[in-house]
Backbone as a printed PyTorch tensor [residue, N CA C, xyz], in Angstrom:
tensor([[[119.7070, 116.1330,  80.3050],
         [118.9050, 116.4810,  78.8020],
         [120.1910, 116.8320,  78.2320]],

        [[121.0550, 116.2660,  76.8720],
         [122.0870, 116.9200,  76.7090],
         [120.9990, 118.1610,  75.3800]],

        [[121.8100, 119.2380,  74.8990],
         [121.4340, 119.9050,  74.0710],
         [122.6400, 120.0270,  73.1590]],

        [[122.1190, 120.2200,  71.3820],
         [123.4300, 120.2400,  70.5210],
         [122.8980, 122.0340,  70.3340]],

        [[124.2260, 122.9720,  70.3620],
         [123.9540, 124.1260,  69.6300],
         [124.6650, 123.6760,  67.7680]],

        [[123.6070, 124.7300,  67.2520],
         [123.9560, 124.7790,  65.7050],
         [124.3870, 126.0400,  65.4440]],

        [[125.3200, 126.6760,  65.0150],
         [125.5220, 127.6150,  64.1600],
         [126.1530, 127.8710,  62.5990]],

        [[125.5540, 127.9040,  62.1460],
         [125.5840, 128.6510,  60.6130],
         [126.3130, 129.3220,  60.3120]],

        [[127.4370, 129.1880,  59.5930],
         [127.8620, 131.1330,  59.3630],
         [128.1880, 130.8040,  57.9340]],

        [[127.5160, 132.4670,  57.5540],
         [127.8430, 132.8200,  56.4660],
         [128.9950, 133.4990,  56.0250]],

        [[130.0580, 133.1150,  55.3070],
         [131.5010, 134.1840,  55.5370],
         [132.0410, 134.3710,  54.2450]],

        [[132.7940, 135.0650,  53.6470],
         [133.2130, 134.9260,  52.3890],
         [134.5830, 134.0420,  52.4850]],

        [[134.8340, 133.1800,  51.3560],
         [136.0500, 132.3550,  51.2400],
         [137.0190, 132.8640,  52.0780]],

        [[137.7360, 134.4170,  51.4550],
         [138.8890, 134.7940,  52.0040],
         [139.1470, 135.0220,  53.2290]],

        [[137.8730, 134.9310,  53.7550],
         [138.1300, 135.5510,  55.6740],
         [138.0340, 133.9080,  56.3220]],

        [[137.8010, 133.1850,  55.8110],
         [137.8610, 131.9530,  56.6560],
         [138.9140, 131.4270,  57.2690]],

        [[140.1720, 131.4390,  57.3690],
         [141.4740, 131.0380,  57.6280],
         [141.5830, 132.2670,  58.9770]],

        [[141.0210, 133.1660,  58.9910],
         [141.2780, 134.2640,  60.2020],
         [139.7130, 133.9190,  60.8780]],

        [[139.3110, 133.3460,  60.0340],
         [137.5350, 133.0710,  61.3990],
         [138.0910, 131.7280,  61.9490]],

        [[138.1420, 131.0200,  61.3820],
         [138.9090, 129.6550,  62.1920],
         [139.9660, 129.8350,  63.0210]],

        [[140.7840, 130.6940,  63.3000],
         [141.5880, 131.2340,  64.1650],
         [141.2500, 131.7900,  65.5160]],

        [[140.2580, 132.5230,  65.3370],
         [139.3360, 133.1150,  66.1010],
         [138.6620, 132.3460,  66.6890]],

        [[137.4630, 131.2650,  66.0990],
         [136.7220, 129.9850,  66.6890],
         [137.7630, 128.8500,  67.2680]],

        [[138.9800, 129.2410,  67.2620],
         [139.8720, 128.0110,  68.0390],
         [140.0340, 128.4630,  69.4200]],

        [[140.2490, 129.9320,  69.4660],
         [140.5810, 130.7500,  70.3080],
         [138.7720, 130.5550,  71.6090]],

        [[138.1720, 131.1190,  71.3970],
         [136.7040, 130.8050,  71.8160],
         [136.6220, 129.4310,  71.9630]],

        [[136.4150, 128.4590,  71.5160],
         [136.4210, 126.8590,  71.9570],
         [137.1370, 126.3890,  72.6570]],

        [[138.6050, 127.0670,  73.1790],
         [139.2290, 127.2210,  74.2790],
         [138.9100, 127.4170,  75.6910]],

        [[138.4050, 128.7300,  75.4210],
         [137.7050, 129.2280,  76.3630],
         [136.4040, 128.4710,  76.9800]],

        [[135.5070, 127.9150,  75.8020],
         [133.9700, 127.5710,  76.3710],
         [134.3710, 125.7480,  76.2880]],

        [[135.8040, 125.2830,  76.0330],
         [136.0670, 124.0140,  76.7530],
         [136.4490, 123.5070,  78.1390]],

        [[136.5470, 125.0980,  78.9420],
         [136.8490, 124.8660,  80.4200],
         [135.4400, 125.1160,  80.7970]],

        [[134.3150, 125.7410,  80.2240],
         [132.8330, 126.3800,  80.7860],
         [132.5680, 124.8470,  81.4270]],

        [[131.6860, 124.9410,  82.2180],
         [130.9330, 123.8250,  83.1340],
         [129.7650, 123.4950,  82.1580]],

        [[129.5020, 121.7960,  81.8420],
         [128.6540, 121.4100,  81.2690],
         [129.1130, 121.3480,  79.5120]],

        [[130.0830, 121.7050,  79.2890],
         [130.6600, 121.5560,  78.2690],
         [130.9210, 120.5040,  77.5500]],

        [[130.9040, 119.7870,  76.5630],
         [130.6150, 118.1280,  76.0750],
         [131.8680, 117.8370,  75.1870]],

        [[131.8160, 118.5920,  73.7720],
         [132.5340, 118.5640,  72.5440],
         [131.9590, 119.7080,  71.5760]],

        [[133.0080, 120.2030,  70.7490],
         [132.1840, 121.1650,  69.8030],
         [133.3250, 120.5840,  68.3740]],

        [[132.4740, 120.9190,  67.2710],
         [133.4160, 120.3370,  66.0340],
         [133.0680, 121.7100,  65.0700]],

        [[133.9130, 122.3460,  64.3050],
         [133.5900, 123.0880,  63.6990],
         [134.2430, 122.8770,  61.6740]],

        [[132.9090, 122.2350,  61.1450],
         [132.9600, 122.0770,  59.9350],
         [132.8340, 122.9080,  58.7660]],

        [[133.6110, 122.7230,  57.9450],
         [133.5010, 123.7580,  56.2000],
         [133.1900, 122.7340,  55.2470]],

        [[132.4460, 123.9280,  54.5210],
         [131.6370, 123.2560,  53.2820],
         [133.0130, 122.4760,  51.9170]],

        [[132.6040, 121.8770,  51.5010],
         [133.5080, 121.3360,  50.6020],
         [133.0810, 122.0870,  49.4420]],

        [[132.2510, 122.4950,  49.2520],
         [131.8710, 123.6240,  47.4420],
         [131.9610, 124.9720,  48.0360]],

        [[132.9580, 125.5210,  46.9520],
         [132.9770, 127.1000,  47.3350],
         [131.8230, 127.9410,  47.4430]],

        [[130.7240, 127.1410,  46.4960],
         [129.3830, 127.9420,  46.4750],
         [128.4320, 127.7780,  47.6990]],

        [[128.5600, 126.6060,  48.8230],
         [127.7460, 126.8860,  49.7160],
         [127.3950, 127.4170,  50.2900]],

        [[126.2200, 128.2250,  50.9690],
         [126.0100, 129.5940,  51.3920],
         [126.3970, 129.4760,  52.6410]],

        [[126.6120, 128.1870,  53.4850],
         [126.9120, 128.4650,  54.2810],
         [128.2990, 127.6750,  54.7360]],

        [[129.3820, 128.5760,  54.4940],
         [131.1450, 127.8280,  54.6250],
         [131.2680, 127.3610,  56.0120]],

        [[131.1250, 127.4420,  56.6970],
         [131.1070, 127.0330,  58.2240],
         [129.9790, 126.4030,  59.1030]],

        [[129.7740, 125.2500,  59.9140],
         [128.8540, 124.7100,  60.5150],
         [129.4520, 124.6460,  61.5090]],

        [[129.2260, 125.4140,  63.0240],
         [129.8780, 125.1480,  64.4980],
         [128.7660, 124.1450,  64.9060]],

        [[128.8830, 123.1150,  65.4280],
         [128.0660, 121.9230,  66.1750],
         [129.0510, 121.6940,  67.7800]],

        [[128.1140, 122.1430,  68.8220],
         [128.5660, 121.9070,  70.2240],
         [127.5490, 121.0450,  70.9900]],

        [[128.2830, 120.1690,  71.9240],
         [127.0950, 119.4370,  72.6950],
         [127.1370, 120.4260,  74.5290]],

        [[126.4870, 120.5120,  74.7880],
         [126.1370, 120.6870,  76.2220],
         [125.4000, 119.9430,  76.8460]],

        [[125.6770, 120.5400,  78.2640],
         [124.7440, 119.2060,  79.5420],
         [123.6340, 119.7390,  79.5250]],

        [[123.2990, 121.5720,  79.1350],
         [121.9110, 122.1620,  79.3660],
         [121.8800, 123.2310,  78.7060]],

        [[120.8620, 123.9860,  78.1770],
         [120.4160, 124.8620,  77.9960],
         [121.0580, 126.4530,  78.7390]],

        [[120.8920, 125.8320,  79.9390],
         [121.9120, 126.9160,  81.1300],
         [123.1800, 127.2320,  80.7740]],

        [[124.1220, 125.6790,  80.8110],
         [125.7240, 126.0220,  80.2590],
         [125.8830, 126.5980,  79.4580]],

        [[125.3630, 125.7080,  78.3230],
         [125.1950, 126.6430,  77.0570],
         [125.5320, 128.1830,  77.2340]],

        [[124.0650, 128.8400,  77.6430],
         [123.9340, 129.8890,  77.9640],
         [124.5230, 130.6650,  78.8940]],

        [[125.6210, 130.5090,  79.7780],
         [125.8630, 130.7860,  81.1650],
         [127.8370, 130.9880,  80.2300]],

        [[127.8400, 130.0030,  79.5570],
         [128.8940, 129.8920,  78.5320],
         [129.3250, 131.3670,  77.6500]],

        [[128.2530, 131.4100,  77.0420],
         [128.1820, 132.3760,  76.0350],
         [128.2400, 133.7770,  76.6320]],

        [[127.9160, 133.8110,  77.9170],
         [127.7820, 135.3240,  78.6830],
         [129.2710, 135.6130,  79.0110]],

        [[130.7240, 134.6110,  79.1150],
         [131.4790, 134.7700,  79.4620],
         [132.5870, 136.0710,  78.6780]],

        [[132.5390, 137.0960,  79.1250],
         [132.7460, 138.4930,  78.7070],
         [134.0680, 138.4470,  77.8750]],

        [[135.1500, 136.9620,  77.6620],
         [136.1970, 136.8100,  77.2020],
         [135.4740, 136.2000,  75.6720]],

        [[133.9090, 135.4070,  75.4710],
         [133.5170, 134.7910,  74.5120],
         [132.7530, 135.7770,  73.4490]],

        [[132.1600, 136.7670,  74.5000],
         [131.2530, 137.9070,  73.9170],
         [132.2190, 138.8360,  73.1100]],

        [[133.3130, 139.4620,  73.8400],
         [134.0750, 140.0600,  72.8570],
         [134.9330, 139.3690,  71.5910]],

        [[134.8610, 137.8990,  71.9970],
         [135.1990, 137.5390,  70.4050],
         [134.1280, 137.2880,  69.5720]],

        [[132.6350, 136.8530,  70.1660],
         [131.8590, 136.7890,  68.8220],
         [131.7970, 138.4300,  68.4320]],

        [[132.0290, 139.1280,  68.9980],
         [131.6740, 140.9400,  68.4100],
         [132.9610, 141.0440,  67.1310]],

        [[133.9160, 140.5230,  67.8530],
         [134.9770, 140.5420,  66.2020],
         [134.7970, 139.5670,  65.2250]],

        [[134.1250, 138.2200,  65.7310],
         [133.5530, 137.7830,  64.4660],
         [133.2460, 137.9490,  63.8900]],

        [[131.8790, 138.9780,  64.9690],
         [130.6300, 139.3060,  63.3540],
         [131.1160, 140.7270,  62.2210]],

        [[132.6690, 140.9970,  62.5750],
         [132.6650, 141.9820,  61.5180],
         [133.5790, 141.2870,  60.4310]],

        [[133.5460, 139.6080,  60.4670],
         [133.7390, 138.7040,  59.0020],
         [132.9830, 138.0780,  58.2720]],

        [[131.9690, 137.5680,  59.4260],
         [130.9200, 136.4330,  59.3650],
         [129.0550, 137.3090,  60.0110]],

        [[128.4810, 136.3520,  59.0610],
         [126.9920, 136.2500,  59.6930],
         [126.8810, 135.1550,  60.2450]],

        [[126.2980, 134.9720,  61.2970],
         [126.2110, 133.1830,  62.3510],
         [124.0180, 133.3750,  62.5940]],

        [[123.9870, 132.2890,  62.2340],
         [122.8070, 131.6990,  62.8100],
         [122.6370, 131.0630,  63.6280]],

        [[122.7230, 130.9480,  65.3560],
         [122.9490, 129.9240,  65.9850],
         [121.6660, 129.8150,  66.5500]],

        [[121.5500, 128.4350,  66.9740],
         [120.2170, 127.8500,  67.4740],
         [120.5430, 126.6730,  68.6050]],

        [[120.0940, 126.4040,  69.4790],
         [119.5440, 125.0540,  69.9220],
         [118.9690, 124.2840,  69.7200]],

        [[119.1440, 122.9400,  69.9570],
         [118.6250, 122.0130,  69.7190],
         [118.0630, 120.6450,  70.1750]],

        [[117.4730, 119.8800,  70.2780],
         [117.3590, 118.3900,  70.9420],
         [117.1580, 117.2850,  70.3090]],

        [[117.7710, 116.6390,  70.3990],
         [117.4720, 115.1390,  69.7620],
         [115.8650, 114.6920,  69.6580]],

        [[115.3900, 114.9640,  68.8210],
         [113.6230, 114.3500,  68.5450],
         [113.3470, 112.7660,  67.8440]],

        [[114.2270, 112.3880,  66.9210],
         [114.2130, 111.3400,  66.5070],
         [115.5660, 110.2880,  66.3840]],

        [[116.1090, 109.4310,  66.2540],
         [117.2540, 108.6250,  65.8120],
         [117.2260, 107.5820,  65.3540]],

        [[117.8580, 107.0490,  64.7570],
         [118.4890, 105.7460,  63.9130],
         [119.6520, 105.5370,  63.7560]],

        [[119.8380, 104.2850,  63.9130],
         [121.2130, 103.6300,  64.2240],
         [121.4170, 102.4580,  62.7820]]])
């Protein structure tokens, strides 16, 4: 079962570029983790959106995602990111689909 990690991020507009650089470094680490599938960072089109950034990643399992999040380099990077942003992460599974 594939799981989806969604992290909506509140951040001041003037800190987004700094955050994106941190995110890219974390993404490089996560990409090497077992069970990683893909990741994308989305930016709001309107400057007054509450969540300026949304991170969406896919993993082979809950356990794979959680294990990757325990990597000391990831933990350190997340702690650094918390200095500029407030994040609301969660894991999801698909329960309905339409094409």
